[in-house]
Amino acid sequence: MAQNNLARNLAQEEPQTYISTPKRVQTPEIGANQRLGLNAFEKTLITCGSVMLTVLMLVVVSSKIALSDSQHQLQHLDTRITNIHNNNTNLQQQIGELQSSSRLQKIAKENGMSLSNGNIRNVTK
């Protein structure tokens, strides 16, 4: 009978379940005041990037200066063109006034000349 009780006691016990937890790997902690050093590649990359940035900034500034200078020259040339065009228009107007028939007749009368239609010849180019 002792054995029967033993079987009953085992049947009543609940099996225990084991839950395994992963072990934590300890990583070295870096404090707030500790800094990681830069390797040679990172230093070279930063230096090259800084040099390229400086060169590009200089190119932008020099191209802006060249553009401004070109615009100033263009404005100066436009002013000269406008002045020359106005002078040409004024001179053409003076030529028209000097070639007018009324002026020519007035000068002819002052010098004692007369206009005879028989003596007039038309010349075309």
N, CA, C and O atoms as a DFTB+ gen file, in Angstrom:
500 C
 N C O
     1  1       0.781      -1.181       0.000
     2  2       0.000       0.000       0.000
     3  2       0.830       1.254       0.000
     4  3       0.391       2.305      -0.469
     5  1       1.922       1.155       0.479
     6  2       2.770       2.324       0.488
     7  2       3.113       2.749      -0.917
     8  3       3.348       3.921      -1.212
     9  1       3.130       1.763      -1.757
    10  2       3.454       2.107      -3.131
    11  2       2.282       2.769      -3.819
    12  3       2.496       3.606      -4.695
    13  1       1.074       2.441      -3.470
    14  2      -0.086       3.064      -4.085
    15  2      -0.160       4.549      -3.727
    16  3      -0.468       5.391      -4.570
    17  1       0.121       4.843      -2.493
    18  2       0.115       6.241      -2.089
    19  2       1.184       7.039      -2.826
    20  3       1.001       8.208      -3.167
    21  1       2.262       6.389      -3.047
    22  2       3.349       7.055      -3.746
    23  2       2.936       7.412      -5.170
    24  3       3.299       8.481      -5.659
    25  1       2.223       6.586      -5.812
    26  2       1.783       6.850      -7.182
    27  2       0.773       7.972      -7.196
    28  3       0.769       8.800      -8.107
    29  1      -0.084       8.006      -6.192
    30  2      -1.090       9.063      -6.147
    31  2      -0.444      10.422      -5.885
    32  3      -0.864      11.434      -6.447
    33  1       0.559      10.438      -5.045
    34  2       1.230      11.693      -4.750
    35  2       1.942      12.248      -5.992
    36  3       1.942      13.461      -6.200
    37  1       2.521      11.428      -6.782
    38  2       3.213      11.892      -7.995
    39  2       2.224      12.412      -9.023
    40  3       2.505      13.373      -9.740
    41  1       1.069      11.775      -9.089
    42  2       0.085      12.187     -10.078
    43  2      -0.514      13.539      -9.715
    44  3      -0.914      14.287     -10.607
    45  1      -0.583      13.859      -8.476
    46  2      -1.182      15.108      -8.049
    47  2      -0.217      16.278      -8.176
    48  3      -0.660      17.423      -8.268
    49  1       1.051      16.034      -8.183
    50  2       2.001      17.145      -8.302
    51  2       1.968      17.689      -9.728
    52  3       1.908      16.930     -10.696
    53  1       2.008      18.973      -9.836
    54  2       2.009      19.620     -11.153
    55  2       3.438      19.735     -11.657
    56  3       4.361      20.009     -10.889
    57  1       3.607      19.528     -12.932
    58  2       4.967      19.660     -13.473
    59  2       5.400      21.122     -13.459
    60  3       4.596      22.017     -13.723
    61  1       6.615      21.350     -13.164
    62  2       7.143      22.715     -13.138
    63  2       7.689      23.076     -14.524
    64  3       8.371      22.280     -15.170
    65  1       7.373      24.286     -14.955
    66  2       7.876      24.754     -16.262
    67  2       9.030      25.725     -16.020
    68  3       8.988      26.573     -15.128
    69  1      10.022      25.572     -16.820
    70  2      11.201      26.429     -16.698
    71  2      11.237      27.395     -17.878
    72  3      11.204      26.977     -19.035
    73  1      11.303      28.642     -17.584
    74  2      11.399      29.678     -18.623
    75  2      12.831      30.177     -18.608
    76  3      13.346      30.659     -17.600
    77  1      13.438      30.043     -19.750
    78  2      14.835      30.490     -19.815
    79  2      14.877      31.953     -20.263
    80  3      14.171      32.344     -21.193
    81  1      15.666      32.712     -19.630
    82  2      15.837      34.121     -20.011
    83  2      17.217      34.283     -20.632
    84  3      18.197      33.714     -20.152
    85  1      17.283      35.077     -21.720
    86  2      18.594      35.234     -22.353
    87  2      19.541      36.005     -21.438
    88  3      19.143      36.908     -20.702
    89  1      20.770      35.620     -21.515
    90  2      21.769      36.292     -20.694
    91  2      22.107      37.633     -21.326
    92  3      22.200      37.750     -22.548
    93  1      22.281      38.589     -20.529
    94  2      22.636      39.923     -21.022
    95  2      24.146      39.996     -21.224
    96  3      24.953      39.584     -20.392
    97  1      24.468      40.556     -22.399
    98  2      25.879      40.746     -22.692
    99  2      26.253      42.131     -22.206
   100  3      25.608      43.119     -22.561
   101  1      27.240      42.199     -21.436
   102  2      27.630      43.497     -20.901
   103  2      28.467      44.234     -21.939
   104  3      29.474      43.730     -22.436
   105  1      28.013      45.443     -22.247
   106  2      28.744      46.303     -23.178
   107  2      29.395      47.399     -22.367
   108  3      28.845      47.878     -21.376
   109  1      30.555      47.780     -22.800
   110  2      31.198      48.867     -22.041
   111  2      30.410      50.155     -22.252
   112  3      30.159      50.548     -23.391
   113  1      30.035      50.786     -21.212
   114  2      29.257      52.021     -21.293
   115  2      30.198      53.215     -21.421
   116  3      31.235      53.304     -20.762
   117  1      29.790      54.124     -22.295
   118  2      30.572      55.333     -22.524
   119  2      29.889      56.457     -21.781
   120  3      28.690      56.683     -21.945
   121  1      30.626      57.140     -20.989
   122  2      30.066      58.232     -20.213
   123  2      29.806      59.440     -21.105
   124  3      30.223      59.476     -22.262
   125  1      29.132      60.396     -20.565
   126  2      28.786      61.592     -21.318
   127  2      30.019      62.417     -21.655
   128  3      30.018      63.147     -22.646
   129  1      31.042      62.318     -20.870
   130  2      32.216      63.142     -21.115
   131  2      33.287      62.405     -21.909
   132  3      34.325      62.989     -22.219
   133  1      33.059      61.129     -22.247
   134  2      34.025      60.403     -23.053
   135  2      33.681      60.558     -24.525
   136  3      32.506      60.555     -24.892
   137  1      34.698      60.693     -25.370
   138  2      34.499      60.867     -26.814
   139  2      35.200      59.747     -27.546
   140  3      36.238      59.245     -27.113
   141  1      34.614      59.366     -28.661
   142  2      35.257      58.389     -29.510
   143  2      36.236      59.112     -30.418
   144  3      35.932      60.201     -30.903
   145  1      37.360      58.553     -30.648
   146  2      38.352      59.169     -31.518
   147  2      38.016      58.922     -32.978
   148  3      37.334      57.953     -33.313
   149  1      38.498      59.802     -33.845
   150  2      38.298      59.656     -35.276
   151  2      39.471      58.888     -35.861
   152  3      40.623      59.101     -35.483
   153  1      39.159      57.994     -36.787
   154  2      40.257      57.284     -37.421
   155  2      40.783      58.111     -38.601
   156  3      40.251      59.180     -38.898
   157  1      41.814      57.621     -39.261
   158  2      42.479      58.386     -40.328
   159  2      41.547      58.611     -41.512
   160  3      41.565      59.686     -42.111
   161  1      40.735      57.620     -41.859
   162  2      39.811      57.774     -42.987
   163  2      38.791      58.874     -42.720
   164  3      38.499      59.682     -43.602
   165  1      38.256      58.907     -41.523
   166  2      37.267      59.932     -41.178
   167  2      37.891      61.322     -41.195
   168  3      37.276      62.282     -41.660
   169  1      39.111      61.424     -40.689
   170  2      39.802      62.717     -40.712
   171  2      40.056      63.170     -42.143
   172  3      39.861      64.342     -42.465
   173  1      40.490      62.249     -43.006
   174  2      40.733      62.578     -44.418
   175  2      39.435      62.976     -45.100
   176  3      39.408      63.935     -45.872
   177  1      38.376      62.262     -44.827
   178  2      37.074      62.565     -45.424
   179  2      36.580      63.944     -44.997
   180  3      36.075      64.702     -45.825
   181  1      36.719      64.273     -43.732
   182  2      36.289      65.586     -43.237
   183  2      37.141      66.690     -43.858
   184  3      36.620      67.740     -44.235
   185  1      38.445      66.458     -43.965
   186  2      39.336      67.463     -44.555
   187  2      39.002      67.689     -46.025
   188  3      38.902      68.831     -46.473
   189  1      38.831      66.608     -46.772
   190  2      38.493      66.740     -48.199
   191  2      37.146      67.429     -48.386
   192  3      36.993      68.268     -49.273
   193  1      36.180      67.079     -47.558
   194  2      34.864      67.714     -47.643
   195  2      34.945      69.203     -47.345
   196  3      34.292      70.010     -48.007
   197  1      35.745      69.566     -46.352
   198  2      35.896      70.987     -46.014
   199  2      36.574      71.751     -47.139
   200  3      36.175      72.870     -47.461
   201  1      37.594      71.155     -47.737
   202  2      38.293      71.816     -48.842
   203  2      37.357      71.977     -50.039
   204  3      37.325      73.035     -50.667
   205  1      36.603      70.935     -50.350
   206  2      35.669      71.022     -51.480
   207  2      34.592      72.067     -51.215
   208  3      34.223      72.812     -52.123
   209  1      34.090      72.134     -50.008
   210  2      33.076      73.120     -49.662
   211  2      33.625      74.538     -49.794
   212  3      32.943      75.428     -50.302
   213  1      34.850      74.744     -49.340
   214  2      35.482      76.065     -49.449
   215  2      35.676      76.455     -50.907
   216  3      35.412      77.595     -51.287
   217  1      36.137      75.514     -51.724
   218  2      36.345      75.794     -53.152
   219  2      35.021      76.119     -53.825
   220  3      34.946      77.059     -54.616
   221  1      33.988      75.366     -53.527
   222  2      32.681      75.633     -54.130
   223  2      32.125      76.988     -53.695
   224  3      31.502      77.686     -54.495
   225  1      32.343      77.362     -52.448
   226  2      31.887      78.687     -51.998
   227  2      32.629      79.789     -52.742
   228  3      32.024      80.786     -53.138
   229  1      33.934      79.619     -52.936
   230  2      34.704      80.618     -53.676
   231  2      34.248      80.700     -55.130
   232  3      34.186      81.791     -55.699
   233  1      33.929      79.554     -55.737
   234  2      33.447      79.552     -57.120
   235  2      32.120      80.286     -57.219
   236  3      31.906      81.053     -58.158
   237  1      31.235      80.064     -56.274
   238  2      29.933      80.743     -56.294
   239  2      30.107      82.254     -56.145
   240  3      29.478      83.028     -56.866
   241  1      30.951      82.666     -55.219
   242  2      31.171      84.102     -55.006
   243  2      31.815      84.741     -56.240
   244  3      31.407      85.823     -56.663
   245  1      32.811      84.078     -56.814
   246  2      33.473      84.663     -57.984
   247  2      32.538      84.707     -59.189
   248  3      32.593      85.654     -59.974
   249  1      31.687      83.707     -59.349
   250  2      30.741      83.742     -60.468
   251  2      29.690      84.829     -60.259
   252  3      29.246      85.448     -61.227
   253  1      29.289      85.069     -59.018
   254  2      28.359      86.173     -58.745
   255  2      28.994      87.517     -59.083
   256  3      28.337      88.394     -59.642
   257  1      30.264      87.679     -58.746
   258  2      30.969      88.924     -59.059
   259  2      31.085      89.093     -60.562
   260  3      30.869      90.189     -61.081
   261  1      31.424      88.018     -61.271
   262  2      31.540      88.086     -62.729
   263  2      30.194      88.407     -63.364
   264  3      30.130      89.183     -64.317
   265  1      29.126      87.824     -62.850
   266  2      27.792      88.102     -63.365
   267  2      27.416      89.562     -63.140
   268  3      26.858      90.205     -64.028
   269  1      27.713      90.077     -61.975
   270  2      27.416      91.477     -61.671
   271  2      28.194      92.407     -62.590
   272  3      27.650      93.395     -63.083
   273  1      29.464      92.096     -62.824
   274  2      30.284      92.907     -63.717
   275  2      29.747      92.864     -65.145
   276  3      29.708      93.888     -65.827
   277  1      29.336      91.687     -65.594
   278  2      28.780      91.554     -66.941
   279  2      27.479      92.339     -67.076
   280  3      27.241      92.969     -68.107
   281  1      26.648      92.308     -66.061
   282  2      25.396      93.071     -66.105
   283  2      25.675      94.565     -66.156
   284  3      24.977      95.307     -66.848
   285  1      26.697      95.010     -65.421
   286  2      27.062      96.432     -65.449
   287  2      27.535      96.834     -66.844
   288  3      27.142      97.884     -67.352
   289  1      28.367      96.014     -67.459
   290  2      28.848      96.309     -68.814
   291  2      27.698      96.302     -69.810
   292  3      27.648      97.150     -70.701
   293  1      26.771      95.354     -69.672
   294  2      25.617      95.294     -70.567
   295  2      24.759      96.551     -70.429
   296  3      24.294      97.096     -71.430
   297  1      24.551      97.005     -69.221
   298  2      23.764      98.214     -68.999
   299  2      24.461      99.427     -69.611
   300  3      23.816     100.294     -70.200
   301  1      25.781      99.478     -69.466
   302  2      26.543     100.584     -70.046
   303  2      26.427     100.562     -71.577
   304  3      26.234     101.608     -72.196
   305  1      26.542      99.384     -72.186
   306  2      26.412      99.277     -73.640
   307  2      25.002      99.627     -74.111
   308  3      24.836     100.276     -75.144
   309  1      23.991      99.204     -73.362
   310  2      22.611      99.557     -73.722
   311  2      22.410     101.074     -73.698
   312  3      21.727     101.627     -74.559
   313  1      23.004     101.738     -72.713
   314  2      22.904     103.200     -72.642
   315  2      23.579     103.850     -73.845
   316  3      23.038     104.781     -74.442
   317  1      24.772     103.349     -74.198
   318  2      25.480     103.903     -75.363
   319  2      24.694     103.671     -76.647
   320  3      24.621     104.559     -77.497
   321  1      24.103     102.478     -76.798
   322  2      23.308     102.179     -77.990
   323  2      22.115     103.114     -78.089
   324  3      21.805     103.615     -79.170
   325  1      21.448     103.352     -76.972
   326  2      20.296     104.256     -76.972
   327  2      20.721     105.675     -77.345
   328  3      20.035     106.343     -78.119
   329  1      21.852     106.143     -76.800
   330  2      22.330     107.488     -77.127
   331  2      22.695     107.607     -78.599
   332  3      22.360     108.605     -79.237
   333  1      23.372     106.609     -79.146
   334  2      23.754     106.650     -80.562
   335  2      22.524     106.586     -81.453
   336  3      22.459     107.270     -82.475
   337  1      21.547     105.767     -81.072
   338  2      20.304     105.697     -81.845
   339  2      19.588     107.052     -81.847
   340  3      19.086     107.493     -82.880
   341  1      19.545     107.701     -80.691
   342  2      18.918     109.034     -80.624
   343  2      19.676     110.045     -81.481
   344  3      19.067     110.868     -82.165
   345  1      21.026     109.980     -81.441
   346  2      21.820     110.890     -82.273
   347  2      21.566     110.638     -83.750
   348  3      21.451     111.586     -84.527
   349  1      21.476     109.363     -84.155
   350  2      21.192     109.045     -85.557
   351  2      19.831     109.575     -85.982
   352  3      19.682     110.106     -87.082
   353  1      18.847     109.430     -85.117
   354  2      17.512     109.943     -85.431
   355  2      17.538     111.459     -85.578
   356  3      16.918     112.005     -86.491
   357  1      18.249     112.141     -84.689
   358  2      18.356     113.602     -84.781
   359  2      19.067     114.030     -86.062
   360  3      18.640     114.975     -86.725
   361  1      20.153     113.334     -86.411
   362  2      20.884     113.672     -87.631
   363  2      20.048     113.415     -88.882
   364  3      20.105     114.197     -89.831
   365  1      19.273     112.332     -88.898
   366  2      18.398     112.066     -90.045
   367  2      17.329     113.148     -90.173
   368  3      16.956     113.540     -91.279
   369  1      16.848     113.619     -89.043
   370  2      15.862     114.701     -89.072
   371  2      16.503     115.983     -89.616
   372  3      15.878     116.704     -90.394
   373  1      17.744     116.270     -89.210
   374  2      18.436     117.457     -89.728
   375  2      18.689     117.332     -91.229
   376  3      18.556     118.309     -91.965
   377  1      19.053     116.127     -91.683
   378  2      19.266     115.926     -93.128
   379  2      17.980     116.196     -93.887
   380  3      17.993     116.841     -94.936
   381  1      16.861     115.698     -93.353
   382  2      15.570     115.941     -94.000
   383  2      15.244     117.427     -94.063
   384  3      14.725     117.911     -95.069
   385  1      15.548     118.148     -92.989
   386  2      15.273     119.595     -92.980
   387  2      16.190     120.332     -93.946
   388  3      15.753     121.262     -94.623
   389  1      17.456     119.928     -94.019
   390  2      18.397     120.604     -94.910
   391  2      18.107     120.303     -96.384
   392  3      18.436     121.120     -97.244
   393  1      17.509     119.172     -96.693
   394  2      17.207     118.817     -98.070
   395  2      15.816     119.253     -98.514
   396  3      15.424     118.993     -99.652
   397  1      15.075     119.901     -97.648
   398  2      13.720     120.300     -98.029
   399  2      13.760     121.295     -99.189
   400  3      14.662     122.129     -99.273
   401  1      12.793     121.198    -100.063
   402  2      12.762     122.051    -101.261
   403  2      12.541     123.518    -100.896
   404  3      13.059     124.403    -101.576
   405  1      11.794     123.783     -99.852
   406  2      11.562     125.176     -99.466
   407  2      12.864     125.827     -99.014
   408  3      13.097     126.998     -99.311
   409  1      13.693     125.111     -98.321
   410  2      14.989     125.654     -97.900
   411  2      15.891     125.873     -99.111
   412  3      16.562     126.900     -99.209
   413  1      15.908     124.921    -100.022
   414  2      16.752     125.065    -101.217
   415  2      16.306     126.271    -102.066
   416  3      17.145     127.002    -102.593
   417  1      14.996     126.474    -102.195
   418  2      14.500     127.624    -102.957
   419  2      14.863     128.934    -102.264
   420  3      15.195     129.913    -102.933
   421  1      14.805     128.964    -100.956
   422  2      15.152     130.165    -100.209
   423  2      16.626     130.520    -100.426
   424  3      16.956     131.684    -100.653
   425  1      17.505     129.526    -100.358
   426  2      18.940     129.768    -100.568
   427  2      19.201     130.200    -102.008
   428  3      20.048     131.058    -102.256
   429  1      18.479     129.613    -102.950
   430  2      18.654     129.985    -104.361
   431  2      18.235     131.427    -104.592
   432  3      18.922     132.143    -105.319
   433  1      17.148     131.876    -104.010
   434  2      16.704     133.260    -104.181
   435  2      17.695     134.226    -103.556
   436  3      17.952     135.299    -104.100
   437  1      18.269     133.833    -102.377
   438  2      19.241     134.706    -101.726
   439  2      20.491     134.890    -102.592
   440  3      21.136     135.937    -102.529
   441  1      20.829     133.904    -103.381
   442  2      22.025     133.976    -104.220
   443  2      21.705     134.380    -105.654
   444  3      22.585     134.332    -106.514
   445  1      20.475     134.772    -105.927
   446  2      20.092     135.249    -107.244
   447  2      19.878     134.136    -108.254
   448  3      20.034     134.376    -109.451
   449  1      19.547     132.993    -107.847
   450  2      19.286     131.879    -108.762
   451  2      17.789     131.689    -108.894
   452  3      17.010     132.107    -108.037
   453  1      17.404     131.043    -109.995
   454  2      15.988     130.755    -110.204
   455  2      15.836     129.293    -110.579
   456  3      16.783     128.652    -111.035
   457  1      14.647     128.783    -110.385
   458  2      14.359     127.384    -110.646
   459  2      13.635     127.291    -111.971
   460  3      12.577     127.894    -112.151
   461  1      14.206     126.533    -112.905
   462  2      13.595     126.326    -114.210
   463  2      13.309     124.843    -114.351
   464  3      14.217     124.016    -114.260
   465  1      12.058     124.511    -114.570
   466  2      11.660     123.105    -114.637
   467  2      12.298     122.367    -115.801
   468  3      12.451     121.147    -115.747
   469  1      12.669     123.077    -116.840
   470  2      13.299     122.438    -118.003
   471  2      14.704     121.984    -117.713
   472  3      15.207     121.058    -118.349
   473  1      15.331     122.613    -116.778
   474  2      16.715     122.271    -116.460
   475  2      16.837     121.222    -115.328
   476  3      17.954     120.875    -114.944
   477  1      15.743     120.729    -114.808
   478  2      15.782     119.795    -113.691
   479  2      15.897     118.374    -114.217
   480  3      15.140     117.967    -115.099
   481  1      16.806     117.654    -113.696
   482  2      16.980     116.241    -114.032
   483  2      16.820     115.432    -112.741
   484  3      17.340     115.812    -111.692
   485  1      16.113     114.342    -112.830
   486  2      15.948     113.444    -111.689
   487  2      16.953     112.303    -111.834
   488  3      17.010     111.626    -112.860
   489  1      17.725     112.114    -110.801
   490  2      18.725     111.064    -110.794
   491  2      18.295     110.031    -109.756
   492  3      17.988     110.369    -108.613
   493  1      18.280     108.798    -110.165
   494  2      17.923     107.714    -109.216
   495  2      19.125     106.822    -109.029
   496  3      20.009     106.761    -109.885
   497  1      19.153     106.185    -107.997
   498  2      20.278     105.307    -107.661
   499  2      20.129     103.981    -108.352
   500  3      20.979     103.104    -108.194
